[in-house]
Amino acid sequence: MYSWSYTFVPNNLRNMKVLKFGGTSVGSVKNMENVKNIINDGSKKIVVLSAMSGTTNTLVAIAKNVLEKEPNEAVDKINKLHEHYFVTIDELLKDVELNVKTKAYASEIFNFLLNSTYKDYSQELENKILAQGELLSTFMFNTYLNQEGISAALLPALDFMRINSAKDPDLFYIKEKFKTVIDAAPEANIYITQGFICLDEKGAVSNLQRGGSDYTATIIGAVIKAEEVQIWTDIDGMHNNDPRYVEKTHPISNLSFDEAAELAYFGAKILHPQTVLPVREDGIPVRLKNTMAPEALGTLISAETSENGIKAIAAKDNITAIKIKSGRMLQAHGFLKKVFEVFETYETSIDMITTSEVAVSLTIDDDRNLDKIVSDLEEFATIEVDKSQTIICLVGHSIVNHESTFKLFKILQDVKIRMISYGGSRNNISLLINSNDKLTTLNKLNDYLFELVTL
Ligand code: ADP
Ligand code: ASP
Ligand code: MG
């Protein structure tokens, strides 16, 4: 297996911090000013930026218009985006020369987008469209720092960030190229780069999937063996439940890498699912902070494990459950192997699995090859498929057999559970429910597990 860990890192790259700022953090001039104040402390650092909030969603919608041959709708969206950016540039850049230079750069991008609306759709074109948000935000922010007299340099992510054919970061390439781009700007104090965007193994523009700027930050962190990676966002750290669905949530001060990885993978939107992977091996801490409230403690993710018991709940939607029933399963060894081989053939990973004497139930979140999978399984079993399922994941250190976990089973009388996975690891209990029951289930779990409802 490829190791994230490196032994040699040039001295000029060691011990820097990597700070990533998300969409809201660069989403307005006021917030960009907050970012400037946070990063301008005199120490050399890498700053990774997302696109301004809302931009990538609009670019996704524009790409869809291209796919569906709706150029008028696309042009309308591009014009609105253009107007929004020019207003922001006027507010941000009072220096006339820098203002004109930035508008010229932005105009090139909007012209590219307009030209794209009449082209034939391809995945490559979509990826190029999606890349424009980060290119815009970093150019604007770098120019803003220049205007404010701060020594900054822009490192183009497409000059160093690359994924391989398995869509994993090509670490050897990234390390070599990163050193080259940074060496080209030795005098700068703050290095700004785009999150999310990268090249693929053929050199075409690609990306690290939605929310991927977090991943960019930890990949860079691993490559330079950063002292710390900080993810600055619009909330004061990882909360114990999803604040979009549950009212009474609170930030968690410490998480282990494993706990954070489980929560990110199972739907805690504050972190891209793979964020923790690059830095776990080297024990590089990841700190989650709030750009709008920098004094708040946030969450520290590190190799330390703190107290036992359930710490947080996350939910992952768009899950498909597959029940595989076979009379021949009874006492037949090799049955599960056959089942797994089908999923392996279609490169589809399984999240949850439960078995009984006559059936196996499992879940997948990537249903692109569902029809083929079902058809292969039907050669030796009867299949039932349930879409629109949600995995609720309870995470903490040593939660299996922990004294507080019994409360979980008390609430089972109140919520409908399709599957339950207990004991797979000591740090995770997963429940599969119908997505319609998600809101009630998250709230009930919150009341019972964290709000000390008497049972
Ligand atoms: P950014 O644009 O900075 O990357 P995101 O929107 O990707 O920000 O992530 C932050 C959001 O994640 C929060 O505003 C919050 O609504 C959502 N979120 C979901 N689950 C959690 C959680 N467990 N803790 C904190 N935030 C969460
Ligand atoms: N701008 C990208 C997105 O919206 C990447 C990110 O925000 O992390 O998905
Ligand atoms: Mg994000």
Coordinates of C-alpha atoms and ligand atoms in Angstrom, one line a residue:
M1 CA 0.0 0.0 0.0
Y2 CA 1.2 3.5 -0.8
S3 CA 2.3 5.4 2.3
W4 CA 1.4 8.9 3.1
S5 CA 4.4 9.3 5.1
Y6 CA 7.7 10.7 3.8
T7 CA 11.1 10.8 5.3
F8 CA 12.6 13.7 3.4
V9 CA 11.1 17.2 3.2
P10 CA 13.2 20.3 2.3
N11 CA 13.8 22.6 5.2
N12 CA 12.2 25.6 3.6
L13 CA 8.9 23.7 3.5
R14 CA 9.0 22.1 7.0
N15 CA 7.0 23.4 10.0
M16 CA 4.7 25.7 8.0
K17 CA 1.0 25.7 8.7
V18 CA -1.6 25.1 6.1
L19 CA -4.7 27.2 6.5
K20 CA -7.8 26.4 4.4
F21 CA -10.7 28.9 4.1
G22 CA -14.1 27.7 2.8
G23 CA -16.7 29.2 0.7
T24 CA -18.4 31.5 3.3
S25 CA -15.0 32.6 4.6
V26 CA -14.2 34.1 1.2
G27 CA -17.8 34.7 0.3
S28 CA -17.9 38.5 1.0
V29 CA -15.5 41.4 1.3
K30 CA -16.1 41.5 5.0
N31 CA -15.2 37.9 5.4
M32 CA -12.1 38.2 3.2
E33 CA -11.0 41.0 5.5
N34 CA -11.4 38.5 8.4
V35 CA -9.3 36.0 6.5
K36 CA -6.6 38.7 5.9
N37 CA -6.5 39.5 9.7
I38 CA -6.2 35.8 10.6
I39 CA -3.4 35.0 8.2
N40 CA -1.4 38.2 8.6
D41 CA 0.7 37.3 11.7
G42 CA 4.1 37.4 10.0
S43 CA 4.7 33.7 9.8
K44 CA 5.2 31.9 6.5
K45 CA 2.2 29.8 5.6
I46 CA 0.2 28.1 2.9
V47 CA -3.3 29.3 2.4
V48 CA -5.8 27.2 0.5
L49 CA -9.0 28.8 -0.7
S50 CA -12.4 27.5 -1.9
A51 CA -14.5 29.3 -4.4
M52 CA -16.8 32.1 -3.0
S53 CA -19.9 30.5 -1.5
G54 CA -22.6 29.6 -4.1
T55 CA -20.2 29.8 -7.1
T56 CA -19.4 26.1 -7.5
N57 CA -23.1 25.3 -7.2
T58 CA -23.8 27.8 -10.0
L59 CA -21.0 26.3 -12.1
V60 CA -22.5 22.9 -11.6
A61 CA -25.8 24.2 -12.8
I62 CA -24.1 25.8 -15.9
A63 CA -22.4 22.6 -16.8
K64 CA -25.8 20.9 -16.5
N65 CA -27.3 23.5 -18.9
V66 CA -24.4 22.7 -21.3
L67 CA -25.2 18.9 -21.1
E68 CA -28.9 19.5 -21.7
K69 CA -28.3 22.0 -24.5
E70 CA -29.9 25.0 -22.7
P71 CA -27.5 27.8 -23.7
N72 CA -29.9 30.6 -22.8
E73 CA -30.3 29.4 -19.2
A74 CA -26.5 29.1 -18.9
V75 CA -25.8 32.6 -20.3
D76 CA -28.3 34.0 -17.8
K77 CA -26.5 32.4 -14.9
I78 CA -23.1 33.5 -16.2
N79 CA -24.2 37.1 -16.6
K80 CA -25.5 37.2 -13.0
L81 CA -22.3 35.7 -11.7
H82 CA -20.3 38.2 -13.8
E83 CA -22.3 41.1 -12.2
H84 CA -21.8 39.7 -8.7
Y85 CA -18.1 39.3 -9.2
F86 CA -17.6 42.8 -10.6
V87 CA -19.5 44.4 -7.6
T88 CA -17.3 42.4 -5.2
I89 CA -14.1 43.4 -7.1
D90 CA -15.2 47.1 -6.9
E91 CA -15.7 46.8 -3.1
L92 CA -12.5 44.8 -2.5
L93 CA -10.0 46.5 -4.8
K94 CA -10.0 50.3 -4.5
D95 CA -6.5 50.4 -6.2
V96 CA -7.4 51.3 -9.8
E97 CA -4.6 49.4 -11.4
L98 CA -5.3 46.2 -9.4
N99 CA -9.0 46.6 -9.9
V100 CA -8.6 46.8 -13.7
K101 CA -6.2 43.9 -13.7
T102 CA -8.5 41.7 -11.7
K103 CA -11.6 42.5 -13.8
A104 CA -9.5 41.7 -16.9
Y105 CA -8.7 38.2 -15.4
A106 CA -12.4 37.7 -14.4
S107 CA -13.6 38.7 -17.9
E108 CA -11.4 36.0 -19.4
I109 CA -13.1 33.5 -17.2
F110 CA -16.6 34.7 -18.0
N111 CA -15.7 34.6 -21.7
F112 CA -14.5 31.1 -21.4
L113 CA -17.8 30.2 -19.6
L114 CA -19.9 31.9 -22.3
N115 CA -18.0 30.1 -25.1
S116 CA -18.6 26.8 -23.3
T117 CA -22.3 27.2 -23.5
Y118 CA -22.3 26.5 -27.2
K119 CA -19.9 23.6 -27.0
D120 CA -20.7 19.9 -26.9
Y121 CA -20.7 18.6 -23.3
S122 CA -17.8 16.4 -22.1
Q123 CA -16.7 15.5 -18.6
E124 CA -13.5 17.4 -19.3
L125 CA -15.4 20.6 -20.2
E126 CA -17.5 20.2 -17.0
N127 CA -14.3 19.9 -15.0
K128 CA -12.9 23.0 -16.5
I129 CA -16.1 24.9 -15.8
L130 CA -16.1 23.8 -12.2
A131 CA -12.5 24.9 -11.8
Q132 CA -13.2 28.6 -12.4
G133 CA -14.6 29.3 -9.0
E134 CA -11.3 28.6 -7.2
L135 CA -9.3 30.4 -9.9
L136 CA -11.4 33.5 -9.4
S137 CA -11.3 33.6 -5.6
T138 CA -7.6 33.0 -5.3
F139 CA -6.7 35.6 -7.9
M140 CA -8.9 38.2 -6.2
F141 CA -7.6 37.4 -2.8
N142 CA -4.0 37.4 -3.8
T143 CA -4.5 40.8 -5.5
Y144 CA -6.2 42.1 -2.3
L145 CA -3.2 41.1 -0.2
N146 CA -0.9 42.8 -2.6
Q147 CA -3.1 46.0 -2.3
E148 CA -2.8 45.7 1.5
G149 CA 1.0 45.5 1.3
I150 CA 1.2 41.9 2.4
S151 CA 3.8 39.7 0.8
A152 CA 1.9 37.0 -1.0
A153 CA 2.3 34.7 -4.0
L154 CA -0.1 32.6 -6.0
L155 CA 0.8 29.0 -6.4
P156 CA -1.3 27.5 -9.3
A157 CA -2.8 24.2 -8.0
L158 CA -2.8 22.9 -11.6
D159 CA 1.0 23.1 -11.5
F160 CA 1.3 20.6 -8.7
M161 CA -1.9 18.8 -7.6
R162 CA -2.6 15.6 -9.5
I163 CA -4.6 12.4 -9.0
N164 CA -3.8 9.0 -10.4
S165 CA -6.1 6.6 -12.3
A166 CA -7.5 5.4 -8.9
K167 CA -8.3 9.0 -8.2
D168 CA -5.9 9.1 -5.3
P169 CA -3.4 11.9 -4.9
D170 CA -0.2 11.2 -6.8
L171 CA 2.0 12.1 -3.9
F172 CA 5.4 11.7 -5.5
Y173 CA 4.4 14.0 -8.3
I174 CA 2.8 16.5 -5.9
K175 CA 5.8 16.7 -3.7
E176 CA 8.2 17.3 -6.6
K177 CA 6.1 19.9 -8.3
F178 CA 5.1 21.6 -5.1
K179 CA 8.7 22.2 -4.2
T180 CA 9.3 23.6 -7.7
V181 CA 6.4 26.1 -7.5
I182 CA 7.3 27.3 -4.0
D183 CA 11.0 27.7 -4.9
A184 CA 9.9 30.0 -7.7
A185 CA 8.6 32.5 -5.1
P186 CA 11.1 32.3 -2.2
E187 CA 10.5 35.9 -1.1
A188 CA 6.7 35.5 -0.4
N189 CA 5.4 35.1 3.1
I190 CA 1.9 33.8 2.3
Y191 CA 1.4 31.3 -0.4
I192 CA -2.1 31.1 -1.8
T193 CA -3.4 28.2 -3.8
Q194 CA -6.7 26.8 -5.1
G195 CA -8.4 24.0 -3.2
F196 CA -10.5 21.4 -5.0
I197 CA -8.9 21.5 -8.4
C198 CA -6.2 19.2 -9.8
L199 CA -5.1 17.4 -12.9
D200 CA -5.9 13.8 -13.6
E201 CA -3.4 11.1 -14.7
K202 CA -3.6 12.2 -18.3
G203 CA -3.0 15.9 -17.4
A204 CA -6.6 17.0 -17.9
V205 CA -8.3 19.3 -15.4
S206 CA -10.1 17.4 -12.7
N207 CA -11.1 17.9 -9.1
L208 CA -11.2 16.2 -5.7
Q209 CA -15.0 16.0 -5.6
R210 CA -17.3 18.5 -3.9
G211 CA -15.9 20.0 -0.7
G212 CA -12.5 18.9 -1.9
S213 CA -10.6 22.0 -0.7
D214 CA -10.3 20.4 2.8
Y215 CA -8.6 17.4 1.1
T216 CA -6.2 19.8 -0.8
A217 CA -5.2 21.3 2.5
T218 CA -4.3 17.9 4.2
I219 CA -2.6 16.6 1.0
I220 CA -0.3 19.7 1.1
G221 CA 0.0 19.3 4.8
A222 CA 1.2 15.7 4.4
V223 CA 3.6 16.5 1.6
I224 CA 5.4 19.3 3.5
K225 CA 4.9 17.7 6.9
A226 CA 3.1 20.8 8.1
E227 CA 3.1 21.7 11.8
E228 CA -0.7 21.8 11.6
V229 CA -3.5 22.0 9.1
Q230 CA -6.3 24.4 9.9
I231 CA -9.7 24.2 8.3
W232 CA -11.4 27.6 8.7
T233 CA -15.2 27.6 8.1
D234 CA -18.5 29.1 9.2
I235 CA -19.0 27.2 12.4
D236 CA -16.9 26.8 15.6
G237 CA -15.7 23.2 15.0
M238 CA -17.2 19.8 14.6
H239 CA -20.5 19.7 16.5
N240 CA -22.0 16.6 18.2
N241 CA -24.8 16.4 15.7
D242 CA -25.7 17.9 12.3
P243 CA -26.6 21.6 13.1
R244 CA -28.6 21.8 9.8
Y245 CA -31.2 19.3 11.3
V246 CA -30.8 19.5 15.0
E247 CA -31.1 22.6 17.2
K248 CA -29.3 21.9 20.4
T249 CA -25.8 20.9 19.2
H250 CA -22.4 21.9 20.6
P251 CA -18.8 21.9 19.4
I252 CA -16.5 19.0 20.4
S253 CA -13.1 20.2 21.5
N254 CA -11.1 17.0 20.7
L255 CA -11.5 14.2 18.3
S256 CA -9.1 11.4 17.4
F257 CA -8.2 10.9 13.7
D258 CA -10.3 7.8 13.6
E259 CA -13.4 9.5 15.1
A260 CA -13.0 12.4 12.7
A261 CA -12.5 10.1 9.7
E262 CA -15.7 8.2 10.6
L263 CA -17.8 11.4 11.0
A264 CA -16.5 12.9 7.8
Y265 CA -17.1 9.7 5.8
F266 CA -20.6 9.3 7.3
G267 CA -21.8 12.7 6.3
A268 CA -20.5 15.5 8.7
K269 CA -20.3 18.1 5.9
I270 CA -17.8 20.2 7.7
L271 CA -15.1 17.9 6.4
H272 CA -14.6 16.3 3.0
P273 CA -14.8 12.5 3.6
Q274 CA -11.1 11.9 2.9
T275 CA -9.7 14.9 4.8
V276 CA -8.0 13.0 7.6
L277 CA -6.4 10.3 5.5
P278 CA -3.3 12.1 4.4
V279 CA -2.3 13.5 7.8
R280 CA -3.2 10.5 10.1
E281 CA 0.0 8.5 9.5
D282 CA 2.3 11.4 10.4
G283 CA 0.1 12.6 13.3
I284 CA -0.2 16.1 11.8
P285 CA -3.0 17.8 13.8
V286 CA -6.0 19.2 12.0
R287 CA -7.8 22.2 13.7
L288 CA -11.3 23.2 12.8
K289 CA -11.9 27.0 13.3
N290 CA -14.5 29.6 12.7
T291 CA -13.5 32.5 10.5
M292 CA -16.3 34.6 11.9
A293 CA -15.3 33.9 15.5
P294 CA -11.5 33.2 15.5
E295 CA -11.4 33.3 19.3
A296 CA -13.7 30.2 19.6
L297 CA -11.8 27.1 20.6
G298 CA -12.9 25.0 17.6
T299 CA -12.0 21.3 17.4
L300 CA -8.6 19.7 17.5
I301 CA -8.2 16.4 15.6
S302 CA -5.1 14.5 16.6
A303 CA -3.7 11.1 17.5
E304 CA -4.9 11.6 21.1
T305 CA -8.0 9.8 22.2
S306 CA -10.0 11.5 24.9
E307 CA -13.0 10.4 26.9
N308 CA -15.0 7.3 26.1
G309 CA -18.6 7.1 25.0
I310 CA -20.7 8.5 22.2
K311 CA -19.4 11.9 21.1
A312 CA -21.1 12.7 17.9
I313 CA -23.7 11.7 15.3
A314 CA -23.6 12.1 11.6
A315 CA -25.9 11.1 8.8
K316 CA -25.2 10.0 5.2
D317 CA -28.0 10.2 2.6
N318 CA -28.6 8.6 -0.8
I319 CA -27.8 5.1 0.5
T320 CA -29.2 2.0 -1.3
A321 CA -29.9 -1.1 0.7
I322 CA -29.7 -4.5 -1.1
K323 CA -31.1 -7.6 0.4
I324 CA -29.6 -10.8 -1.0
K325 CA -31.7 -13.9 -0.2
S326 CA -30.8 -17.4 -1.1
G327 CA -32.0 -20.9 -0.1
R328 CA -28.5 -22.1 -0.9
M329 CA -26.9 -19.8 1.6
L330 CA -27.9 -22.2 4.4
Q331 CA -24.6 -23.7 5.6
A332 CA -23.0 -22.8 2.2
H333 CA -19.5 -21.5 2.7
G334 CA -18.2 -19.3 -0.1
F335 CA -21.5 -17.5 -0.4
L336 CA -20.3 -14.2 0.9
K337 CA -17.2 -14.5 -1.3
K338 CA -19.4 -14.7 -4.3
V339 CA -21.5 -11.7 -3.2
F340 CA -18.4 -9.6 -2.6
E341 CA -16.9 -10.5 -5.9
V342 CA -19.8 -9.0 -7.7
F343 CA -19.3 -5.7 -5.8
E344 CA -15.6 -5.8 -6.5
T345 CA -16.2 -6.3 -10.3
Y346 CA -18.1 -3.0 -10.3
E347 CA -15.7 -1.2 -8.0
T348 CA -18.5 -0.5 -5.6
S349 CA -17.7 -0.3 -1.9
I350 CA -20.0 -1.6 0.8
D351 CA -20.7 0.5 3.9
M352 CA -22.8 -1.7 6.1
I353 CA -23.5 -5.4 6.2
T354 CA -25.7 -7.7 8.3
T355 CA -26.3 -11.4 7.8
S356 CA -28.8 -14.0 8.9
E357 CA -29.0 -17.6 8.0
V358 CA -31.0 -17.0 4.8
A359 CA -30.1 -13.5 3.7
V360 CA -27.4 -10.8 3.6
S361 CA -28.3 -7.1 3.7
L362 CA -25.8 -4.5 2.7
T363 CA -25.6 -0.9 1.7
I364 CA -23.8 1.1 -1.0
D365 CA -23.7 4.8 -1.7
D366 CA -22.5 4.7 -5.3
D367 CA -25.4 3.2 -7.3
R368 CA -24.0 3.9 -10.7
N369 CA -23.7 0.2 -11.4
L370 CA -26.7 -0.9 -9.4
D371 CA -28.5 -2.5 -12.4
K372 CA -25.5 -4.6 -13.3
I373 CA -24.8 -5.6 -9.7
V374 CA -28.4 -6.7 -9.2
S375 CA -28.4 -8.6 -12.5
D376 CA -25.2 -10.5 -11.5
L377 CA -26.5 -11.2 -8.0
E378 CA -29.8 -12.5 -9.5
E379 CA -27.9 -15.4 -11.0
F380 CA -27.7 -17.0 -7.6
A381 CA -30.1 -15.1 -5.3
T382 CA -33.3 -13.2 -4.9
I383 CA -32.7 -9.5 -4.6
E384 CA -34.6 -6.7 -3.0
V385 CA -33.5 -3.1 -3.4
D386 CA -34.5 -0.1 -1.2
K387 CA -33.4 3.3 -2.3
S388 CA -33.6 6.6 -0.3
Q389 CA -32.0 5.2 2.8
T390 CA -29.8 7.1 5.4
I391 CA -27.0 5.8 7.5
I392 CA -26.9 7.3 11.0
C393 CA -23.5 6.9 12.4
L394 CA -22.7 7.2 16.1
V395 CA -19.1 7.9 16.9
G396 CA -16.8 8.0 19.9
H397 CA -14.0 6.2 21.6
S398 CA -14.9 2.7 22.9
I399 CA -18.6 3.2 22.5
V400 CA -19.4 -0.5 22.2
N401 CA -20.2 -1.7 25.7
H402 CA -19.9 1.8 27.1
E403 CA -22.4 2.4 29.9
S404 CA -24.2 5.2 28.1
T405 CA -24.8 3.2 24.9
F406 CA -27.7 1.3 26.5
K407 CA -29.7 4.5 25.9
L408 CA -29.5 3.9 22.2
F409 CA -31.4 0.7 22.5
K410 CA -34.1 2.4 24.5
I411 CA -35.0 4.6 21.6
L412 CA -35.2 1.8 19.2
Q413 CA -38.8 1.5 20.3
D414 CA -39.5 5.0 18.8
V415 CA -37.7 4.8 15.5
K416 CA -37.8 2.4 12.6
I417 CA -34.4 0.8 12.0
R418 CA -33.8 -1.2 8.8
M419 CA -30.3 -2.4 9.7
I420 CA -27.9 -2.0 12.6
S421 CA -24.2 -2.5 12.7
Y422 CA -22.7 -2.9 16.2
G423 CA -19.3 -4.2 17.1
G424 CA -17.7 -3.8 13.7
S425 CA -15.3 -1.4 15.5
R426 CA -15.3 -0.1 19.0
N427 CA -15.7 3.4 17.8
N428 CA -18.8 3.2 15.6
I429 CA -22.4 2.1 15.7
S430 CA -24.4 2.6 12.4
L431 CA -28.1 2.5 11.9
L432 CA -29.9 2.3 8.6
I433 CA -33.2 4.2 8.4
N434 CA -35.5 5.4 5.7
S435 CA -34.4 8.9 4.7
N436 CA -37.9 10.3 5.6
D437 CA -37.2 9.4 9.2
K438 CA -33.9 11.2 9.4
L439 CA -35.0 14.4 11.0
T440 CA -36.9 12.7 13.8
T441 CA -34.2 10.1 14.4
L442 CA -31.4 12.6 14.6
N443 CA -33.4 14.7 17.0
K444 CA -34.5 11.8 19.1
L445 CA -31.0 10.5 19.4
N446 CA -29.8 13.9 20.3
D447 CA -32.3 14.2 23.1
Y448 CA -31.6 10.7 24.5
L449 CA -27.9 10.6 24.1
F450 CA -26.8 14.2 24.8
E451 CA -29.6 16.1 26.4
L452 CA -30.0 13.6 29.3
V453 CA -33.7 12.8 28.8
T454 CA -34.7 10.5 31.6
L455 CA -35.5 7.1 30.4
Ligands
ADP1 P1 -16.9 25.4 3.9 O1 -17.5 26.1 2.7 O2 -16.2 26.3 4.8 O3 -16.1 24.2 3.4 P2 -19.1 23.6 4.6 O4 -20.4 24.1 4.2 O5 -18.5 22.6 3.6 O6 -18.1 24.9 4.8 O7 -19.0 23.0 6.0 C1 -19.5 23.7 7.1 C2 -21.0 23.3 7.4 O8 -21.0 22.0 7.7 C3 -21.6 24.0 8.6 O9 -22.1 25.3 8.3 C4 -22.7 23.0 9.0 O10 -23.9 23.4 8.5 C5 -22.3 21.7 8.3 N1 -22.2 20.6 9.2 C6 -22.8 19.4 9.1 N2 -22.5 18.5 10.1 C7 -21.7 19.3 10.9 C8 -21.1 19.0 12.2 N3 -21.3 17.8 12.8 N4 -20.4 19.9 12.8 C9 -20.3 21.1 12.3 N5 -20.8 21.5 11.1 C10 -21.5 20.6 10.4
ASP2 N1 -15.7 24.9 -4.2 C1 -15.8 23.4 -4.1 C2 -17.2 23.0 -3.7 O1 -18.0 23.8 -3.5 C3 -14.7 22.9 -3.1 C4 -14.9 23.3 -1.7 O2 -15.7 24.2 -1.4 O3 -14.2 22.7 -0.9 O4 -17.4 21.8 -3.6
MG3 MG -16.6 22.3 2.8

